[in-house]
């Protein structure tokens, strides 16, 4: 979503850009690769945000799954410690939220206010370090 991306760019610019660069990817596979690369370089991401994205990727068994499910399953399989927010519309909220949280997402957000609040909780100075759990 363009509006969310613009907000995040502004937030990253307001923070220390060297400390909190904003990285964007187009697929769950690219996201996993970026998270893995950052962890191997000793500079893991503070937060990952994904949309639900029905049918956007393939699961390990070759079936179609959402971008969020693909990302979360690979994060867990590769032990990439990064809090993940799933941002999606208010469609099938209960099922998607249950699936996201069950796969390790920090939160399922379906409104900008909730998304921004969750970002602030994770990235604020003195915020809980969620990558060590």
PDB file of C-alpha atoms in Angstrom:
ATOM      1  CA  UNK A   1       0.000   0.000   0.000  1.00  0.00           C
ATOM      2  CA  UNK A   2       1.488   3.327  -1.078  1.00  0.00           C
ATOM      3  CA  UNK A   3       0.187   5.292   1.905  1.00  0.00           C
ATOM      4  CA  UNK A   4       1.685   2.862   4.426  1.00  0.00           C
ATOM      5  CA  UNK A   5       5.012   2.816   2.574  1.00  0.00           C
ATOM      6  CA  UNK A   6       5.183   6.624   2.507  1.00  0.00           C
ATOM      7  CA  UNK A   7       4.456   6.727   6.240  1.00  0.00           C
ATOM      8  CA  UNK A   8       7.191   4.179   6.925  1.00  0.00           C
ATOM      9  CA  UNK A   9       9.691   6.077   4.772  1.00  0.00           C
ATOM     10  CA  UNK A  10       8.942   9.270   6.711  1.00  0.00           C
ATOM     11  CA  UNK A  11       9.248   7.429  10.039  1.00  0.00           C
ATOM     12  CA  UNK A  12      12.596   5.921   9.020  1.00  0.00           C
ATOM     13  CA  UNK A  13      13.849   9.336   7.904  1.00  0.00           C
ATOM     14  CA  UNK A  14      12.767  10.884  11.199  1.00  0.00           C
ATOM     15  CA  UNK A  15      14.646   8.160  13.075  1.00  0.00           C
ATOM     16  CA  UNK A  16      18.323   7.583  12.530  1.00  0.00           C
ATOM     17  CA  UNK A  17      18.402   6.465   8.879  1.00  0.00           C
ATOM     18  CA  UNK A  18      21.698   4.667   9.440  1.00  0.00           C
ATOM     19  CA  UNK A  19      20.187   2.647  12.268  1.00  0.00           C
ATOM     20  CA  UNK A  20      16.752   2.022  10.785  1.00  0.00           C
ATOM     21  CA  UNK A  21      16.980   1.711   7.008  1.00  0.00           C
ATOM     22  CA  UNK A  22      13.767   0.734   5.266  1.00  0.00           C
ATOM     23  CA  UNK A  23      14.136  -2.302   3.008  1.00  0.00           C
ATOM     24  CA  UNK A  24      11.377  -3.308   0.609  1.00  0.00           C
ATOM     25  CA  UNK A  25      10.917  -6.559  -1.270  1.00  0.00           C
ATOM     26  CA  UNK A  26       8.300  -7.837  -3.693  1.00  0.00           C
ATOM     27  CA  UNK A  27       7.907 -11.457  -2.622  1.00  0.00           C
ATOM     28  CA  UNK A  28       8.017 -13.608   0.495  1.00  0.00           C
ATOM     29  CA  UNK A  29      11.065 -15.362  -0.948  1.00  0.00           C
ATOM     30  CA  UNK A  30      12.906 -12.034  -1.318  1.00  0.00           C
ATOM     31  CA  UNK A  31      11.887 -11.140   2.240  1.00  0.00           C
ATOM     32  CA  UNK A  32      13.286 -14.375   3.652  1.00  0.00           C
ATOM     33  CA  UNK A  33      16.521 -13.874   1.708  1.00  0.00           C
ATOM     34  CA  UNK A  34      16.876 -10.306   3.036  1.00  0.00           C
ATOM     35  CA  UNK A  35      16.198 -11.413   6.624  1.00  0.00           C
ATOM     36  CA  UNK A  36      18.669 -14.276   6.334  1.00  0.00           C
ATOM     37  CA  UNK A  37      21.359 -12.060   4.791  1.00  0.00           C
ATOM     38  CA  UNK A  38      20.933  -9.436   7.521  1.00  0.00           C
ATOM     39  CA  UNK A  39      21.164 -12.051  10.263  1.00  0.00           C
ATOM     40  CA  UNK A  40      24.305 -13.588   8.732  1.00  0.00           C
ATOM     41  CA  UNK A  41      25.875 -10.099   8.553  1.00  0.00           C
ATOM     42  CA  UNK A  42      25.184  -9.578  12.263  1.00  0.00           C
ATOM     43  CA  UNK A  43      22.648  -6.809  11.667  1.00  0.00           C
ATOM     44  CA  UNK A  44      19.217  -8.475  11.891  1.00  0.00           C
ATOM     45  CA  UNK A  45      16.107  -6.489  11.088  1.00  0.00           C
ATOM     46  CA  UNK A  46      14.183  -4.913  13.941  1.00  0.00           C
ATOM     47  CA  UNK A  47      10.827  -5.597  12.299  1.00  0.00           C
ATOM     48  CA  UNK A  48       9.274  -7.157   9.198  1.00  0.00           C
ATOM     49  CA  UNK A  49       5.880  -6.145   7.840  1.00  0.00           C
ATOM     50  CA  UNK A  50       4.020  -8.252   5.323  1.00  0.00           C
ATOM     51  CA  UNK A  51       0.587  -8.209   3.771  1.00  0.00           C
ATOM     52  CA  UNK A  52      -1.567 -11.345   3.816  1.00  0.00           C
ATOM     53  CA  UNK A  53      -1.445 -11.813   0.021  1.00  0.00           C
ATOM     54  CA  UNK A  54      -3.661 -14.837  -0.750  1.00  0.00           C
ATOM     55  CA  UNK A  55      -1.990 -17.253  -3.155  1.00  0.00           C
ATOM     56  CA  UNK A  56       1.102 -15.074  -3.488  1.00  0.00           C
ATOM     57  CA  UNK A  57       3.684 -17.787  -2.837  1.00  0.00           C
ATOM     58  CA  UNK A  58       4.209 -21.524  -2.624  1.00  0.00           C
ATOM     59  CA  UNK A  59       4.488 -23.553   0.554  1.00  0.00           C
ATOM     60  CA  UNK A  60       7.285 -26.113   0.955  1.00  0.00           C
ATOM     61  CA  UNK A  61       4.915 -28.837  -0.333  1.00  0.00           C
ATOM     62  CA  UNK A  62       4.301 -26.848  -3.532  1.00  0.00           C
ATOM     63  CA  UNK A  63       0.770 -25.718  -2.744  1.00  0.00           C
ATOM     64  CA  UNK A  64      -0.326 -22.107  -2.997  1.00  0.00           C
ATOM     65  CA  UNK A  65      -0.329 -20.101   0.243  1.00  0.00           C
ATOM     66  CA  UNK A  66      -0.459 -16.477   1.292  1.00  0.00           C
ATOM     67  CA  UNK A  67       2.629 -14.277   1.335  1.00  0.00           C
ATOM     68  CA  UNK A  68       2.326 -14.023   5.130  1.00  0.00           C
ATOM     69  CA  UNK A  69       2.136 -17.790   5.571  1.00  0.00           C
ATOM     70  CA  UNK A  70       5.125 -18.323   3.276  1.00  0.00           C
ATOM     71  CA  UNK A  71       7.214 -15.713   5.056  1.00  0.00           C
ATOM     72  CA  UNK A  72       6.293 -16.868   8.551  1.00  0.00           C
ATOM     73  CA  UNK A  73       6.891 -20.551   7.830  1.00  0.00           C
ATOM     74  CA  UNK A  74      10.343 -19.842   6.368  1.00  0.00           C
ATOM     75  CA  UNK A  75      11.269 -17.510   9.231  1.00  0.00           C
ATOM     76  CA  UNK A  76      10.428 -20.274  11.672  1.00  0.00           C
ATOM     77  CA  UNK A  77      12.144 -23.018   9.628  1.00  0.00           C
ATOM     78  CA  UNK A  78      15.362 -20.983   9.341  1.00  0.00           C
ATOM     79  CA  UNK A  79      15.237 -19.596  12.911  1.00  0.00           C
ATOM     80  CA  UNK A  80      15.337 -15.987  11.704  1.00  0.00           C
ATOM     81  CA  UNK A  81      14.493 -14.025  14.811  1.00  0.00           C
ATOM     82  CA  UNK A  82      12.490 -11.014  13.741  1.00  0.00           C
ATOM     83  CA  UNK A  83       9.119  -9.727  14.895  1.00  0.00           C
ATOM     84  CA  UNK A  84       6.599  -9.803  12.047  1.00  0.00           C
ATOM     85  CA  UNK A  85       3.466  -7.727  11.620  1.00  0.00           C
ATOM     86  CA  UNK A  86       0.869  -8.961   9.149  1.00  0.00           C
ATOM     87  CA  UNK A  87      -1.087  -6.070   7.612  1.00  0.00           C
ATOM     88  CA  UNK A  88      -4.234  -6.840   5.669  1.00  0.00           C
ATOM     89  CA  UNK A  89      -7.771  -5.751   5.028  1.00  0.00           C
ATOM     90  CA  UNK A  90     -10.668  -6.591   7.301  1.00  0.00           C
ATOM     91  CA  UNK A  91     -11.515  -9.758   5.351  1.00  0.00           C
ATOM     92  CA  UNK A  92     -11.529 -13.161   7.065  1.00  0.00           C
ATOM     93  CA  UNK A  93      -9.923 -11.443  10.053  1.00  0.00           C
ATOM     94  CA  UNK A  94     -10.502 -14.193  12.607  1.00  0.00           C
ATOM     95  CA  UNK A  95      -9.082 -17.013  10.467  1.00  0.00           C
ATOM     96  CA  UNK A  96      -6.161 -14.968   9.146  1.00  0.00           C
ATOM     97  CA  UNK A  97      -5.317 -13.584  12.572  1.00  0.00           C
ATOM     98  CA  UNK A  98      -5.403 -17.065  14.107  1.00  0.00           C
ATOM     99  CA  UNK A  99      -3.177 -18.447  11.333  1.00  0.00           C
ATOM    100  CA  UNK A 100      -0.715 -15.526  11.554  1.00  0.00           C
ATOM    101  CA  UNK A 101      -0.358 -15.641  15.307  1.00  0.00           C
ATOM    102  CA  UNK A 102      -0.145 -19.436  15.254  1.00  0.00           C
ATOM    103  CA  UNK A 103       2.790 -19.203  12.856  1.00  0.00           C
ATOM    104  CA  UNK A 104       4.639 -16.698  15.041  1.00  0.00           C
ATOM    105  CA  UNK A 105       3.515 -13.244  13.909  1.00  0.00           C
ATOM    106  CA  UNK A 106       3.672 -10.577  16.588  1.00  0.00           C
ATOM    107  CA  UNK A 107       0.319  -9.160  15.456  1.00  0.00           C
ATOM    108  CA  UNK A 108      -2.280  -9.156  12.701  1.00  0.00           C
ATOM    109  CA  UNK A 109      -3.205  -5.551  11.883  1.00  0.00           C
ATOM    110  CA  UNK A 110      -6.127  -4.600   9.648  1.00  0.00           C
ATOM    111  CA  UNK A 111      -6.144  -0.856  10.130  1.00  0.00           C
ATOM    112  CA  UNK A 112      -3.495   1.831   9.818  1.00  0.00           C
ATOM    113  CA  UNK A 113      -3.931   2.987  13.424  1.00  0.00           C
ATOM    114  CA  UNK A 114      -3.265  -0.521  14.715  1.00  0.00           C
ATOM    115  CA  UNK A 115      -0.317  -0.998  12.345  1.00  0.00           C
ATOM    116  CA  UNK A 116       1.308   2.294  13.358  1.00  0.00           C
ATOM    117  CA  UNK A 117       0.758   1.573  17.073  1.00  0.00           C
ATOM    118  CA  UNK A 118       2.397  -1.841  16.722  1.00  0.00           C
ATOM    119  CA  UNK A 119       5.348  -0.385  14.808  1.00  0.00           C
ATOM    120  CA  UNK A 120       5.840   2.184  17.541  1.00  0.00           C
ATOM    121  CA  UNK A 121       5.691  -0.517  20.247  1.00  0.00           C
ATOM    122  CA  UNK A 122       8.464  -2.493  18.560  1.00  0.00           C
ATOM    123  CA  UNK A 123      10.728   0.349  17.431  1.00  0.00           C
ATOM    124  CA  UNK A 124      10.387   2.877  20.225  1.00  0.00           C
ATOM    125  CA  UNK A 125      13.447   3.461  22.420  1.00  0.00           C
ATOM    126  CA  UNK A 126      13.210   1.126  25.368  1.00  0.00           C
ATOM    127  CA  UNK A 127      10.738  -1.041  23.491  1.00  0.00           C
ATOM    128  CA  UNK A 128      10.802  -4.749  24.152  1.00  0.00           C
ATOM    129  CA  UNK A 129      13.549  -6.663  22.318  1.00  0.00           C
ATOM    130  CA  UNK A 130      11.454  -9.268  20.549  1.00  0.00           C
ATOM    131  CA  UNK A 131      14.264 -10.824  18.520  1.00  0.00           C
ATOM    132  CA  UNK A 132      15.800 -12.672  21.468  1.00  0.00           C
ATOM    133  CA  UNK A 133      12.790 -14.774  22.443  1.00  0.00           C
TER     134      UNK A 133
END
